[in-house]
Short mmCIF file of C-alpha atoms in Angstrom, two decimals:
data_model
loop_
_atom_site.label_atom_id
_atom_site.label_comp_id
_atom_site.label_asym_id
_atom_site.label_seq_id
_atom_site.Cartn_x
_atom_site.Cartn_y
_atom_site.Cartn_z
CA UNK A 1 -31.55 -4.79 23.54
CA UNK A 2 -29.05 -4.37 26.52
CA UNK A 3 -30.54 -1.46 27.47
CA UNK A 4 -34.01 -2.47 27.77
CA UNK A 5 -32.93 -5.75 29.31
CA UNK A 6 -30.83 -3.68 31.80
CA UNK A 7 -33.25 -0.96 32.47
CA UNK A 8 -36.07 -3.93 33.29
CA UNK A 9 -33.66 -5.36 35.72
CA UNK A 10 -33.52 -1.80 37.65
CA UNK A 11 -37.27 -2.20 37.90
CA UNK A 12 -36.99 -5.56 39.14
CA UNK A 13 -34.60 -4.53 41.75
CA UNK A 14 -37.05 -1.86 42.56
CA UNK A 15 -39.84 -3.65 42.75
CA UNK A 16 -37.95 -6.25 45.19
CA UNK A 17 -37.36 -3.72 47.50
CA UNK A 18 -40.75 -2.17 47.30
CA UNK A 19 -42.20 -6.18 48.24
CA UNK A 20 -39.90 -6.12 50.95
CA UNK A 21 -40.99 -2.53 52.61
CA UNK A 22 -44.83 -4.15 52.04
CA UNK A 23 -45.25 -1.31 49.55
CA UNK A 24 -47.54 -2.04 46.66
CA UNK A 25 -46.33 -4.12 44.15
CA UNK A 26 -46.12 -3.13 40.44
CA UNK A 27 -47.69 -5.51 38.00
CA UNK A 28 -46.46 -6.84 34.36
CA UNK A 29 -47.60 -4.39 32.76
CA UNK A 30 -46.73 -1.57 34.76
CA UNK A 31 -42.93 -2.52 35.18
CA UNK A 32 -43.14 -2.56 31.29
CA UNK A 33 -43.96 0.44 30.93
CA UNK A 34 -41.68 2.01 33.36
CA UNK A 35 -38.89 -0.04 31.79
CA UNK A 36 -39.79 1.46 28.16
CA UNK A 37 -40.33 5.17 29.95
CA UNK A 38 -36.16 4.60 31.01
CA UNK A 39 -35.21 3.10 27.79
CA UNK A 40 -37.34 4.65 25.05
CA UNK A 41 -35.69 7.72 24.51
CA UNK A 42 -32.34 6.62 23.99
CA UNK A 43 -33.43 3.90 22.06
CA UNK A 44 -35.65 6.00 19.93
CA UNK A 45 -32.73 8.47 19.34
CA UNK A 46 -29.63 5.46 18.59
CA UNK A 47 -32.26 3.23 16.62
CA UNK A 48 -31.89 5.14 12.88
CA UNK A 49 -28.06 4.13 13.43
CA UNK A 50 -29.05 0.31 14.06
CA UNK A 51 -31.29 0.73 11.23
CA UNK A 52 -28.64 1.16 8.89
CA UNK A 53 -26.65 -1.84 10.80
CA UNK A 54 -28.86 -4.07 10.53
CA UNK A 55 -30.66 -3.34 7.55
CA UNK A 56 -27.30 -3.76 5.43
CA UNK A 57 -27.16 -7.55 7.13
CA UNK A 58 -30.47 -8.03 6.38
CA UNK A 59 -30.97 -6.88 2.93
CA UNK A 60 -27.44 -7.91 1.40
CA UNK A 61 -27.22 -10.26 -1.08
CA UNK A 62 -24.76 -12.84 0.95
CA UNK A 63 -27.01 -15.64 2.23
CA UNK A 64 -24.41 -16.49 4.89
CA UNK A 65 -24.76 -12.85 6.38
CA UNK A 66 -28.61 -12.15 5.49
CA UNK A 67 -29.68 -14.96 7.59
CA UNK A 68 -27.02 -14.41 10.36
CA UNK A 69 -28.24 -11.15 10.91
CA UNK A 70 -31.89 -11.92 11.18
CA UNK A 71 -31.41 -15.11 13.33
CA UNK A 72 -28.98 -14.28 15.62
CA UNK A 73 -31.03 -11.10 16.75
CA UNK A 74 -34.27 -14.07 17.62
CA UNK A 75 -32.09 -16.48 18.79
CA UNK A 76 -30.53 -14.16 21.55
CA UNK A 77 -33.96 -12.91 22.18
CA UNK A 78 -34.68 -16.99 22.84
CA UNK A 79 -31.75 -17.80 24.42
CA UNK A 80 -32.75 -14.68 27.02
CA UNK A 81 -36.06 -15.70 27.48
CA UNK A 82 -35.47 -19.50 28.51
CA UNK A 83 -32.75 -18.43 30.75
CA UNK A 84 -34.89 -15.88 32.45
CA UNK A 85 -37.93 -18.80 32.81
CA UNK A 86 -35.34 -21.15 34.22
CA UNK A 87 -34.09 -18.65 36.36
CA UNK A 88 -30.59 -19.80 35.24
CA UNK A 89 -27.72 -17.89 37.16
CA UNK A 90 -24.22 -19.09 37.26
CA UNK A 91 -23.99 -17.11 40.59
CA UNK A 92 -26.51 -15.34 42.85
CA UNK A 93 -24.55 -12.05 43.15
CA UNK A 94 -23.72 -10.23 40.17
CA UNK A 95 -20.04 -9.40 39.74
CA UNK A 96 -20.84 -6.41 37.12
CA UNK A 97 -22.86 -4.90 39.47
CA UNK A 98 -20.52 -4.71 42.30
CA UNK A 99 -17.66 -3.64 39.71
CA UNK A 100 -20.09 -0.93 38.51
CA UNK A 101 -20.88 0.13 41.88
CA UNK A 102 -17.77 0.22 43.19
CA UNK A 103 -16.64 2.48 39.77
CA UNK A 104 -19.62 4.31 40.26
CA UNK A 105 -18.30 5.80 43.76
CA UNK A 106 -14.85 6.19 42.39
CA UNK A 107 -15.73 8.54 39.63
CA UNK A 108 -16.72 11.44 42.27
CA UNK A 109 -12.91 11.60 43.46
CA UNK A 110 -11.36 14.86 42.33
CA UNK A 111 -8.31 12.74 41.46
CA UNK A 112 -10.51 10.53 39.42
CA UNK A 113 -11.86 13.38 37.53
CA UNK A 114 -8.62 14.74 36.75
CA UNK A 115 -7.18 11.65 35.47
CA UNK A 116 -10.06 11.13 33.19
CA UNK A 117 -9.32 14.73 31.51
CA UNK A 118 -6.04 14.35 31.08
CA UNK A 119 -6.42 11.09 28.93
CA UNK A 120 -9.17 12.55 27.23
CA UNK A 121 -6.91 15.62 26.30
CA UNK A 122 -4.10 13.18 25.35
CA UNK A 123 -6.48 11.01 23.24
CA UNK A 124 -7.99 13.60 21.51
CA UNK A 125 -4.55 15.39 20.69
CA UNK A 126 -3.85 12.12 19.14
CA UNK A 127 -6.98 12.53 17.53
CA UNK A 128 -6.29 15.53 16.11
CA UNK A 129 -2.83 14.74 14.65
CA UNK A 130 -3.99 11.82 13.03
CA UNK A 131 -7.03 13.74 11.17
CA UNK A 132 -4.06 15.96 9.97
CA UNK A 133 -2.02 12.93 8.95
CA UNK A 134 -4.51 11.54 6.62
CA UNK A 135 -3.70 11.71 3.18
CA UNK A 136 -5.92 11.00 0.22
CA UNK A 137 -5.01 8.64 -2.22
CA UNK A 138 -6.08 5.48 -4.31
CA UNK A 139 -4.03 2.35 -4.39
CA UNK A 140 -5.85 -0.20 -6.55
CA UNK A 141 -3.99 -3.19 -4.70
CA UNK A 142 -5.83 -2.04 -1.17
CA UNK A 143 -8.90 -3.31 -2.85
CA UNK A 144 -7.69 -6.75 -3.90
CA UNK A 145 -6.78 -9.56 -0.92
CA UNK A 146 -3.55 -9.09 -0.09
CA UNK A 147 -2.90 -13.05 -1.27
CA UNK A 148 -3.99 -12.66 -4.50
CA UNK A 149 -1.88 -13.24 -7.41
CA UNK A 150 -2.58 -9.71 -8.60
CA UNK A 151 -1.41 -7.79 -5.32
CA UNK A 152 1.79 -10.35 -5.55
CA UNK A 153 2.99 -9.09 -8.77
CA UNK A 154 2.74 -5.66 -8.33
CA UNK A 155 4.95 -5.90 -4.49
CA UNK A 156 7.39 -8.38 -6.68
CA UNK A 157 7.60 -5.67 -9.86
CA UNK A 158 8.09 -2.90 -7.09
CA UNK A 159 10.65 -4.81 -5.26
CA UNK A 160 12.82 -5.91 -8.14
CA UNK A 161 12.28 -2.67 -10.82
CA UNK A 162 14.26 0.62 -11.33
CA UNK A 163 13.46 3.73 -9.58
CA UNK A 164 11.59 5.04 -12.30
CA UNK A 165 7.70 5.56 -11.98
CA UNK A 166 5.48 5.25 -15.18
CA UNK A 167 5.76 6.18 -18.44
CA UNK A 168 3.45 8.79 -20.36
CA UNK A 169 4.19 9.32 -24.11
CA UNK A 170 3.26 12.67 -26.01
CA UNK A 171 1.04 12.33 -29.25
CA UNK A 172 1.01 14.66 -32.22
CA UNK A 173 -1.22 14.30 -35.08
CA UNK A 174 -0.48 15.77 -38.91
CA UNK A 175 1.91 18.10 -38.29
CA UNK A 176 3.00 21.28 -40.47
CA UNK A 177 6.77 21.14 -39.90
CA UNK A 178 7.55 25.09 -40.32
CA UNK A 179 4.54 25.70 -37.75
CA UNK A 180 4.58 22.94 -35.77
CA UNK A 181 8.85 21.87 -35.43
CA UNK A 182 9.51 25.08 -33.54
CA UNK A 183 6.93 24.36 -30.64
CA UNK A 184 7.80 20.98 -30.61
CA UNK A 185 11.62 22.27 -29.75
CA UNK A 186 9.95 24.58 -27.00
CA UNK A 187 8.43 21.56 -25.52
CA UNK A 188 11.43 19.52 -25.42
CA UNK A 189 13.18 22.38 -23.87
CA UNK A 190 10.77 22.61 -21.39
CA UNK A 191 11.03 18.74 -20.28
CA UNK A 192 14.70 19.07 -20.77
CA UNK A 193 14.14 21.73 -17.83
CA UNK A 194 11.99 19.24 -15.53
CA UNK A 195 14.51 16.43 -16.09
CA UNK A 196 17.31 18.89 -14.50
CA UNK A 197 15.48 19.54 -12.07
CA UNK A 198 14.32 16.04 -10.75
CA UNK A 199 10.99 17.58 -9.99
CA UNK A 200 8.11 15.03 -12.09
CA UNK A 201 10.40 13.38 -14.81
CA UNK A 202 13.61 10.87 -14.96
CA UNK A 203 14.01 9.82 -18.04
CA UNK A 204 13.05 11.65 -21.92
CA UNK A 205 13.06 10.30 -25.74
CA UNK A 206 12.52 12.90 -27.92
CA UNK A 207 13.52 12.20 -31.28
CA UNK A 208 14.10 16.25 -31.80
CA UNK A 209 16.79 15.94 -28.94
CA UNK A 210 18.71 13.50 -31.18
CA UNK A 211 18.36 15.04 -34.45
CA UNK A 212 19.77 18.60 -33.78
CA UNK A 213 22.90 16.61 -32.74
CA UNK A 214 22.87 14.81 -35.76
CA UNK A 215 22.25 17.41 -37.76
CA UNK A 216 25.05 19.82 -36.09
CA UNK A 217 27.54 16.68 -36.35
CA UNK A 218 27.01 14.97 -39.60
CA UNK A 219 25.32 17.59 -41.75
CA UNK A 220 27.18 20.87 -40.13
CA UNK A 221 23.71 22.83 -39.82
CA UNK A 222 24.16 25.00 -36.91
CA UNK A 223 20.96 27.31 -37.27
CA UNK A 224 18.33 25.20 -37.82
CA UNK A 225 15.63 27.43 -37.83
CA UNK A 226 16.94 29.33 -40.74
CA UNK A 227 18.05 26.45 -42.67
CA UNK A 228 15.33 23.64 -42.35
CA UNK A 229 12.48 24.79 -43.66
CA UNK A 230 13.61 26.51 -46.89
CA UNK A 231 11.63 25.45 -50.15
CA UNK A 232 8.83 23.93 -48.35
CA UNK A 233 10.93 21.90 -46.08
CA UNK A 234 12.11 20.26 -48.32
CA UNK A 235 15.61 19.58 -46.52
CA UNK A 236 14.18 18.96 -43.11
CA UNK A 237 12.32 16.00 -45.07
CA UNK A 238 15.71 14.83 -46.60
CA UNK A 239 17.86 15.19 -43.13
CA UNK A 240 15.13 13.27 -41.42
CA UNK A 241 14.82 10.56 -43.82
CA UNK A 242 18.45 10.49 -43.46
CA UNK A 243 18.62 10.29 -39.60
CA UNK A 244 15.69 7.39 -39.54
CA UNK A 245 18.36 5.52 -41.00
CA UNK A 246 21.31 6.65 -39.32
CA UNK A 247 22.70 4.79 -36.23
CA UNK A 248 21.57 7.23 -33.77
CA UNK A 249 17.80 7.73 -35.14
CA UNK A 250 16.85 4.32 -35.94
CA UNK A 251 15.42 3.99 -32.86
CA UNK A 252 13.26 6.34 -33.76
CA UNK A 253 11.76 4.86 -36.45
CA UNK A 254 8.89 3.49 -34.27
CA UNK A 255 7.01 6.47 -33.25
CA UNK A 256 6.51 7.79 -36.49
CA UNK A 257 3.44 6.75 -38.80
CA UNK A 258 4.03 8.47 -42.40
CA UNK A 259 1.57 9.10 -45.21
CA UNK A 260 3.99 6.22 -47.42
CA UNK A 261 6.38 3.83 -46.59
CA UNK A 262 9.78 5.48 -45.19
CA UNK A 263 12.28 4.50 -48.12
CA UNK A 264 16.45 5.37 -47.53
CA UNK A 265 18.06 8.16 -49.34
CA UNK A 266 14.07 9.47 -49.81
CA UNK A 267 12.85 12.56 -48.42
CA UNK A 268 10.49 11.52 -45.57
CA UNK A 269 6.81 11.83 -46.69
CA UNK A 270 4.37 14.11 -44.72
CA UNK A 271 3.75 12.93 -41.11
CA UNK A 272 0.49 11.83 -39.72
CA UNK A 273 1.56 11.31 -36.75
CA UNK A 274 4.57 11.42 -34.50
CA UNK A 275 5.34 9.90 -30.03
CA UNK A 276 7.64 11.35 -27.74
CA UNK A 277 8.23 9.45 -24.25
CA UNK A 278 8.84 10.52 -20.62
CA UNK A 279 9.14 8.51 -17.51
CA UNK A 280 7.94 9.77 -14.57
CA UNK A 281 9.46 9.56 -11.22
CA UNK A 282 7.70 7.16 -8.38
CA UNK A 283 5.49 9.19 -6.49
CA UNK A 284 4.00 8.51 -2.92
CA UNK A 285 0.76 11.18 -2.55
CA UNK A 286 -2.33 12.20 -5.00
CA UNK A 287 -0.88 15.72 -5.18
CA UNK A 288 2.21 15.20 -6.73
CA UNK A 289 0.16 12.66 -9.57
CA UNK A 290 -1.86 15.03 -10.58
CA UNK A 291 0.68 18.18 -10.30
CA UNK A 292 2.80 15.93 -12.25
CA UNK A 293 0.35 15.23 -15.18
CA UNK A 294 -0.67 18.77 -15.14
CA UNK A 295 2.45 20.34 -15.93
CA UNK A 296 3.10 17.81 -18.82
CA UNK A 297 -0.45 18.71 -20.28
CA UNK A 298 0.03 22.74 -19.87
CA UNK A 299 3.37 22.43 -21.31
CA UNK A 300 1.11 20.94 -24.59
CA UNK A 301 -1.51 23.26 -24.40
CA UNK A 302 0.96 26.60 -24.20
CA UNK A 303 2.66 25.18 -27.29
CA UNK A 304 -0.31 25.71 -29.23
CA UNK A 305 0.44 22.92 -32.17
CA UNK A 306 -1.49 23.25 -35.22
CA UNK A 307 -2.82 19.09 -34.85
CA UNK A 308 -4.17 17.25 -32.18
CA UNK A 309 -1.75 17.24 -29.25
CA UNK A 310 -1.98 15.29 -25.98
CA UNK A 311 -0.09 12.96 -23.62
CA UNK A 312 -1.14 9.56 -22.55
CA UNK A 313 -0.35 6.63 -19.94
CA UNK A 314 -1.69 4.12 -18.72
CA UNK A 315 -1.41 4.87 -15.12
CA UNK A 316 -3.65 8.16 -16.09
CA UNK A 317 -6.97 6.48 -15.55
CA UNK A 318 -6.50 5.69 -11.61
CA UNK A 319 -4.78 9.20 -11.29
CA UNK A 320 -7.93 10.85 -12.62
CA UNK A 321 -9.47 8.10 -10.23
CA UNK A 322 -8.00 10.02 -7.85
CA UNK A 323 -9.25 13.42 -8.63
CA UNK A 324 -12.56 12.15 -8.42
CA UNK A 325 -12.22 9.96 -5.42
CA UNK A 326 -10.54 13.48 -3.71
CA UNK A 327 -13.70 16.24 -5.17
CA UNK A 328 -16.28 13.94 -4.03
CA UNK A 329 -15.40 11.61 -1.09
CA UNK A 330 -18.35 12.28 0.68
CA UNK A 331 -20.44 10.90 -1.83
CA UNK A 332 -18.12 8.02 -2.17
CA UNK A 333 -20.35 5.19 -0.81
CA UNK A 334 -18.34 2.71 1.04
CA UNK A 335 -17.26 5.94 3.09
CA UNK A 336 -20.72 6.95 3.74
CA UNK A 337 -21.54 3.43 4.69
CA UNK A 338 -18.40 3.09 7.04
CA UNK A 339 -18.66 6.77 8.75
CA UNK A 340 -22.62 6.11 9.50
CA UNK A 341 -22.26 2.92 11.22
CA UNK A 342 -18.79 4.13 13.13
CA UNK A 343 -20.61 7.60 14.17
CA UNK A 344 -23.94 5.44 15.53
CA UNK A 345 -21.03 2.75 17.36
CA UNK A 346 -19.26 6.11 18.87
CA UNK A 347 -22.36 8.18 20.09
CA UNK A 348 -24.57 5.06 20.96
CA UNK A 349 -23.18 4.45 24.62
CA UNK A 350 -22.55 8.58 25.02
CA UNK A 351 -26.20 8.81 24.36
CA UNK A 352 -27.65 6.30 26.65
CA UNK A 353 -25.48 7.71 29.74
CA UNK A 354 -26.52 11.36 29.18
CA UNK A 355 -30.28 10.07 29.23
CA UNK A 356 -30.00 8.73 32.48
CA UNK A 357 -27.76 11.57 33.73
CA UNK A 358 -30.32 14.17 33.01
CA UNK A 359 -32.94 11.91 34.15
CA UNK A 360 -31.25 11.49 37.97
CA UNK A 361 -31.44 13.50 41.09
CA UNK A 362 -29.40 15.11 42.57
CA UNK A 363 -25.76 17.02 42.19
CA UNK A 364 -23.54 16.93 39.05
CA UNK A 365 -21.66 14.10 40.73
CA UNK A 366 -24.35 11.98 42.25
CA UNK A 367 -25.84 11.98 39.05
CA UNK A 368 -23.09 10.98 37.09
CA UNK A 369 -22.63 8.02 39.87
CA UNK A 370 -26.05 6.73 39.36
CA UNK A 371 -26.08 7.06 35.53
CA UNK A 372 -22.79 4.87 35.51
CA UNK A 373 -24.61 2.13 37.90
CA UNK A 374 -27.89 1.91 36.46
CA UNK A 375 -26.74 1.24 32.96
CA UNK A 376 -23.22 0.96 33.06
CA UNK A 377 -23.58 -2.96 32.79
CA UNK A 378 -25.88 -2.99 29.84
CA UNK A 379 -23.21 -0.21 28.07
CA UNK A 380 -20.35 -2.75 28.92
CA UNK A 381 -22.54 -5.71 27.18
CA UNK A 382 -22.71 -3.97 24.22
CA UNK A 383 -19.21 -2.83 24.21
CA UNK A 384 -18.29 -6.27 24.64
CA UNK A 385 -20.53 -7.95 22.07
CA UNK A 386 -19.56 -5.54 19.06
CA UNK A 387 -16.11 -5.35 20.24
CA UNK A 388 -16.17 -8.92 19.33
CA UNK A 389 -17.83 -8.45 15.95
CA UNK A 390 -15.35 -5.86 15.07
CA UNK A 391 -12.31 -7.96 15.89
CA UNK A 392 -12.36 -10.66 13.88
CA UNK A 393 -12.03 -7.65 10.76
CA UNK A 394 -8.98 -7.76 11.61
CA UNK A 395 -7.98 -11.00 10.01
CA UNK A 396 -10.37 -9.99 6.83
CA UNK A 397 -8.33 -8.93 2.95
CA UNK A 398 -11.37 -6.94 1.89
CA UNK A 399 -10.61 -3.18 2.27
CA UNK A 400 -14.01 -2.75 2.77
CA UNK A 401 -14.10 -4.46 5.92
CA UNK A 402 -10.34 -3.18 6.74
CA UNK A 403 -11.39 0.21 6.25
CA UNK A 404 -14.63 -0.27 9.06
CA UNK A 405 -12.72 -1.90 11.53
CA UNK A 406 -9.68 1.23 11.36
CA UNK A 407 -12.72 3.83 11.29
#
């Protein structure tokens, strides 16, 4: 709209000075079409980009913003048309056009020019180091309003808990305790390992850990791979009844589920299923998540138990949120959505000025100076009027419109 409205007040200008040299005067229709032979092409090539713009307005299901979209285009239209038929000017002179003139001329200093590269070069360095800094991740709070009750908790629990991240437990299913025991001590050495090392884990209950000290204290069995599973197993079955019910095992009792009641001074019945717990550290980036659950599930595939084996938490579903977000972000919609309409807002006024640059006479820098002045003010306009739109994001708690006002 600024540009047509911009472009017909060249022609007007034009056409003033043509009355005055008692040239021939253009009529209606021909100014028309000489302000539509200016504006057309770079309106024809920016309009699929205010398509999308306005189209989401004017199709979305919020009344409020569905009818503000469709009226305010008519009533500026209106407001435009009265104000032209009134001939209603605050002033006779036009401070924009001065400004623009006098900018025009400035641009063909060599100092100008070099000024104008080297912020260019400093903004896009900036440009560049921020692309690098991105990093991909999903925070389920950034799409909650940052008043809510929800996003409250979660700063209050983070401010006022341990250091520790999540927990994950480690099923097993009906084990064979000659098959399975073994790999389930290889496991726990292996997380025994992490936990020195600081790497993914802080914190481990593994029953198995216990037991072999309980065994080595209170039952003096040193070698318990030759000793455990003789007859049938028979006296692993006894020494783990007996450490269920011990002071250092009863904790323990929990993450069993047996084929029959546990009973004291019983061998333990056949196990249907067994937990082991880890606590993760806090981690700040996607990689480390998934790294982190990674190694735990390898660890529990290498150990090839005889029974369903996996681990579990329930912080798993937003990490493999995460994954997904990370494989196929360009098909993530609000994304799509938000880098359309901020492309179409960044190549819109870069458009319009090459147009009328190619379109001028002239040297490089002539041309450039009268591409700046005859539609510099309508580029400025539009600057102004969705700089305005954009701004009051700012004060929005929907990431959504967060998100479009940062891109």
């Amino acid at each position: 709209m600024f540009i047509i409205v911009q472009c017909w007040y060249n022609i007007l200008e034009q056409n003033k000075k043509e009355c005055s040299t008692d040239q021939s005067i253009k009529t209606l229709e021909e100014m028309m079409a000489e302000t539509m032979k200016d504006a057309g092409v770079t309106i024809t090539i920016t309009s699929l980009t205010d398509i999308f713009a306005f189209g989401i307005g004017g199709i979305t299901i919020l009344p409020g913003l569905r009818h503000f979209s469709i009226t305010c285009a008519i009533g500026i239209a209106a407001y435009e048309d009265t104000s032209e038929r009134e001939n209603g000017k605050c002033f006779e002179f036009s401070f924009g056009n001065k400004l623009i003139r006098a900018f025009s001329r400035t641009i063909m200093h060599r100092t100008f020019q070099v000024i104008v590269i080297i912020i260019s070069l400093i903004l896009f360095s900036f440009g560049v180091w921020g692309a690098f800094s991105i990093r991909q991740e999903f925070d389920i709070k950034k799409f909650m309003p940052s008043s809510s009750y929800f996003v409250q908790w979660f700063e209050i629990k983070e401010k006022h808990s341990v250091s520790k991240g999540w927990q994950s437990n480690i099923y097993l299913g009906r084990i064979d305790p000659p098959l399975d025991i073994p790999k389930l001590n290889s496991v726990d050495e292996f997380l025994q390992d992490l936990l020195d090392s600081k790497d993914y884990i802080i914190t481990k209950e593994v029953w198995w850990t216990d037991f072999k000290l309980y065994i080595l204290r209170d039952k003096n069995v040193s070698h318990w791979r030759s000793t455990l599973f003789k007859n049938d197993s028979f006296l692993f079955r006894v020494h783990l009844s007996d450490f269920l019910y011990s002071s250092i095992g009863a904790q323990y009792k929990v993450n069993f589920r047996f084929d029959t009641p546990l009973r004291c001074n019983q061998p333990a019945p056949n196990i249907n299923a067994m937990e082991l717990s880890i606590d993760f550290k806090k981690f700040s980036s996607l990689q480390d998540h998934v790294k982190a659950r990674k190694t735990i599930d390898n660890a529990i595939k290498a150990a090839n138990f005889s029974t369903v084996s996996f681990s579990h938490s329930k912080i798993y579903s937003i990490w493999e949120t995460e994954e997904i977000i990370d494989k196929l972000i360009k098909k993530y919609t609000i994304a799509c959505v938000n880098i359309v309409l901020s492309i179409g807002l960044c190549v819109d006024y870069s458009i319009h000025i090459a147009h009328f640059f190619l379109c001028a006479s002239g040297d490089a820098a002539e041309r450039a100076a009268s591409s700046v002045e005859s539609i510099g003010i309508a580029i400025i306009n539009g600057g102004t009027t969705t700089f305005m739109a954009l701004i009051l994001l700012i004060f929005s708690e929907s990431h959504i419109f967060i998100t479009f006002f940062k891109m």
